[in-house]
Amino acid sequence: RIGGVAILSGFLFSIFIWQYLFPSSPRLPSSLLAAFTFASFAIMMVGLADDMIVFQINNRGKFILELFIAAEIVFFNNIKLENIHFINYDFSLGFWGIPVTIVWIVGVTNAINIIDGIDGLAGSIIIVIFSTIALLTGFSAGSSILILCLILLGLAGGFLMHNISPARVFLGDTGSLFLGIIIGVLSIYLISNPELRYPILVAPLIVGLPILDVFVAMGRRFTKKILSGGSLLSALGAMSVAD
């Protein structure tokens, strides 16, 4: 389960080389660079503890830590959904943009984590997601985002070569949580940036399949518990239990 460690290490190394050794190249916005750096180290601590079985972290503990990480990104890096663009109209979320952003980042992070259950599945979907963002930003002024996506595509593609069935390497929680939080933060940045003006539907469409998978999985667990004679409370609890 060291695929995630390899991807995360390669990502930090590539970002360092790009941002500090090639000063004339397009630069990532400082808020985005700071958010990615913090999220990488923070989520690595959460994922490694689970992958290496250093100590047991239950689902509730991981969820709380993810909430803290997402909140730090919102409050300290100022990446949040303040204004949304939809069918030539702009709407302000005001204060509600903060909880919406936190829930979105945590939700997408766990959606990628949950869908990582079959050889090659998560890696393939991640490649589709970053390819989509690369195409979107390639046709706009977001050249630094395009380069970022190309780096992540190379890392995900290299991992996938070893993860196609029969897999020899797995993402583990380190990899799936890391890639999930990167996708969550990046999608929020795209639709909240007034210069890019992407409609809000871009974000759920980019990660549509993992999110749909989460709702299907939760619905399946809830229904299974109810049909087996469980109470409503136990059925609701079953929706968040590891599959």
XYZ file of C-alpha atoms in Angstrom:
243
model
C 0.000 0.000 0.000
C 2.793 2.430 -0.807
C 1.441 3.722 -4.121
C 0.041 6.764 -2.378
C 3.374 7.542 -0.729
C 5.108 7.390 -4.124
C 2.519 9.669 -5.747
C 2.562 12.167 -2.876
C 6.384 12.267 -2.759
C 6.568 12.668 -6.533
C 4.000 15.459 -6.375
C 5.869 17.476 -3.729
C 9.194 16.961 -5.517
C 7.741 18.010 -8.886
C 6.033 21.089 -7.410
C 9.293 22.143 -5.744
C 11.277 21.730 -8.984
C 8.628 23.592 -10.992
C 8.006 26.495 -8.634
C 11.519 27.188 -7.388
C 13.926 26.076 -10.117
C 11.973 27.412 -13.101
C 11.041 30.965 -12.037
C 10.066 32.031 -15.571
C 7.385 29.333 -15.906
C 3.710 29.967 -15.023
C 3.311 30.109 -11.256
C 0.628 28.531 -9.154
C -1.383 31.084 -7.153
C 0.223 31.400 -3.717
C -2.997 30.413 -1.923
C -3.299 27.238 -3.996
C 0.373 26.322 -3.533
C 0.116 26.803 0.244
C -3.114 24.801 0.401
C -1.663 21.891 -1.573
C 1.544 21.838 0.503
C -0.330 21.835 3.804
C -2.935 19.319 2.617
C -0.221 16.963 1.335
C 1.633 16.731 4.644
C -1.512 16.739 6.798
C -3.378 14.066 4.868
C -0.187 11.977 4.644
C -0.132 11.746 8.444
C -3.732 10.542 8.473
C -3.303 8.041 5.635
C 0.064 6.630 6.683
C -1.148 5.824 10.168
C -3.911 3.703 8.655
C -1.845 2.126 5.855
C 1.066 1.157 8.079
C -1.228 0.156 10.960
C 0.890 2.220 13.363
C -2.219 2.756 15.437
C -5.896 2.290 14.748
C -7.833 5.273 13.394
C -11.563 4.700 13.156
C -13.804 6.324 10.577
C -14.997 8.986 12.997
C -11.433 9.996 13.860
C -10.432 10.262 10.201
C -13.564 12.272 9.443
C -12.834 14.777 12.229
C -9.211 15.197 11.090
C -10.395 15.737 7.504
C -12.792 18.436 8.731
C -9.903 20.217 10.499
C -7.724 20.035 7.371
C -10.519 21.367 5.138
C -11.276 24.161 7.619
C -7.606 25.190 7.679
C -7.598 25.421 3.881
C -10.725 27.587 3.955
C -9.717 29.958 6.765
C -5.954 30.239 6.267
C -5.651 29.889 2.478
C -8.918 31.662 1.693
C -10.053 29.040 -0.803
C -13.817 28.990 -0.472
C -16.971 29.208 -2.521
C -18.138 32.821 -2.141
C -19.786 33.555 -5.474
C -21.230 31.032 -7.902
C -21.812 31.513 -11.608
C -24.798 29.815 -13.213
C -26.443 30.518 -16.596
C -25.062 34.070 -16.843
C -26.099 34.879 -13.269
C -23.860 35.374 -10.235
C -25.007 34.489 -6.726
C -23.296 35.266 -3.422
C -23.304 32.552 -0.746
C -21.998 34.828 1.974
C -21.224 32.991 5.209
C -22.714 29.746 3.864
C -19.838 29.445 1.434
C -17.588 28.329 4.326
C -19.540 25.217 5.448
C -20.395 24.356 1.830
C -16.697 24.411 0.898
C -15.668 22.324 3.918
C -18.377 19.730 3.255
C -17.441 19.620 -0.442
C -13.703 19.086 0.198
C -14.328 16.374 2.795
C -17.011 14.763 0.639
C -14.852 14.568 -2.489
C -11.882 13.308 -0.446
C -13.946 10.413 0.883
C -15.635 9.774 -2.469
C -12.240 9.026 -4.041
C -11.312 6.941 -1.000
C -14.504 4.870 -1.196
C -14.292 4.211 -4.924
C -10.785 2.760 -4.511
C -11.972 -0.829 -4.246
C -11.097 -2.576 -7.507
C -7.750 -2.871 -9.306
C -7.271 0.098 -11.636
C -10.640 1.742 -10.898
C -9.610 4.746 -8.790
C -6.489 5.368 -10.907
C -8.512 5.364 -14.124
C -11.150 7.729 -12.751
C -8.490 10.074 -11.375
C -6.847 10.213 -14.810
C -10.220 11.106 -16.386
C -10.797 13.827 -13.768
C -7.390 15.494 -14.197
C -7.624 15.166 -17.995
C -10.970 16.981 -17.879
C -9.580 19.788 -15.717
C -6.515 20.020 -17.987
C -8.742 20.416 -21.051
C -10.892 23.046 -19.329
C -7.940 25.108 -18.143
C -6.057 24.586 -21.401
C -8.735 26.588 -23.184
C -8.618 29.388 -20.618
C -5.959 31.495 -18.920
C -5.206 28.887 -16.295
C -1.892 27.641 -17.720
C -0.473 26.950 -14.255
C -3.456 24.710 -13.466
C -2.867 22.917 -16.762
C 0.758 22.187 -15.788
C -0.384 21.022 -12.346
C -2.845 18.586 -13.938
C -0.186 17.265 -16.325
C 2.087 16.531 -13.340
C -0.719 14.685 -11.562
C -1.626 12.820 -14.758
C 1.952 11.593 -15.082
C 2.007 10.424 -11.461
C -1.401 8.723 -11.710
C -0.472 7.098 -15.026
C 2.784 5.730 -13.626
C 0.920 4.307 -10.632
C -1.826 2.806 -12.811
C 0.717 0.720 -14.741
C 1.360 -1.173 -11.492
C -2.263 -1.157 -10.317
C -4.000 -2.764 -13.306
C -5.219 -6.254 -12.436
C -3.488 -8.185 -11.032
C -2.330 -5.182 -9.009
C 1.106 -5.158 -7.411
C 0.781 -1.726 -5.786
C -2.214 -0.030 -4.164
C -3.035 3.597 -3.367
C -3.874 2.940 0.251
C -5.573 5.653 2.286
C -2.532 7.884 1.817
C -2.988 7.979 -1.947
C -6.764 8.060 -2.193
C -7.170 10.723 0.510
C -4.363 12.832 -0.981
C -5.729 12.727 -4.529
C -9.252 13.257 -3.237
C -8.387 16.407 -1.309
C -6.405 17.786 -4.258
C -9.427 17.265 -6.520
C -11.773 18.782 -3.934
C -9.673 21.919 -3.431
C -8.926 22.335 -7.140
C -12.574 22.038 -8.194
C -13.607 24.653 -5.607
C -10.839 26.969 -6.806
C -11.970 26.695 -10.430
C -15.607 27.576 -9.811
C -14.867 30.282 -7.200
C -12.198 32.141 -9.207
C -13.882 35.239 -10.728
C -11.307 35.379 -13.531
C -12.097 31.866 -14.792
C -15.882 32.139 -14.298
C -16.639 28.434 -14.620
C -20.302 27.592 -13.924
C -20.936 25.802 -10.641
C -22.065 22.659 -12.481
C -18.446 22.087 -13.558
C -17.468 20.858 -10.070
C -20.122 18.126 -9.595
C -19.734 17.003 -13.205
C -15.956 16.591 -12.851
C -16.353 14.289 -9.843
C -19.805 12.996 -10.760
C -18.981 9.282 -10.840
C -17.248 9.063 -7.425
C -20.026 11.133 -5.810
C -22.716 8.957 -7.398
C -20.851 5.896 -6.149
C -20.909 7.273 -2.586
C -24.672 7.824 -2.656
C -25.273 4.387 -4.153
C -23.042 2.743 -1.525
C -24.748 4.594 1.322
C -28.186 3.758 -0.056
C -27.229 0.099 -0.430
C -25.976 -0.127 3.161
C -29.085 1.641 4.509
C -31.466 -0.600 2.548
C -29.605 -3.785 3.476
C -29.793 -2.923 7.174
C -33.497 -2.096 7.012
C -34.353 -5.272 5.080
C -32.444 -7.368 7.612
C -34.676 -6.056 10.395
C -32.399 -3.319 11.737
C -33.701 -0.123 13.287
C -33.673 3.243 11.530
C -30.849 4.437 13.795
C -28.675 1.388 13.077
C -29.399 1.762 9.342
C -28.239 5.381 9.433
C -25.091 4.285 11.303
C -24.417 1.576 8.702
C -24.145 4.244 6.008
C -20.773 5.393 7.333
C -19.253 2.003 8.194
C -16.265 0.823 6.147
C -17.266 -1.445 3.245
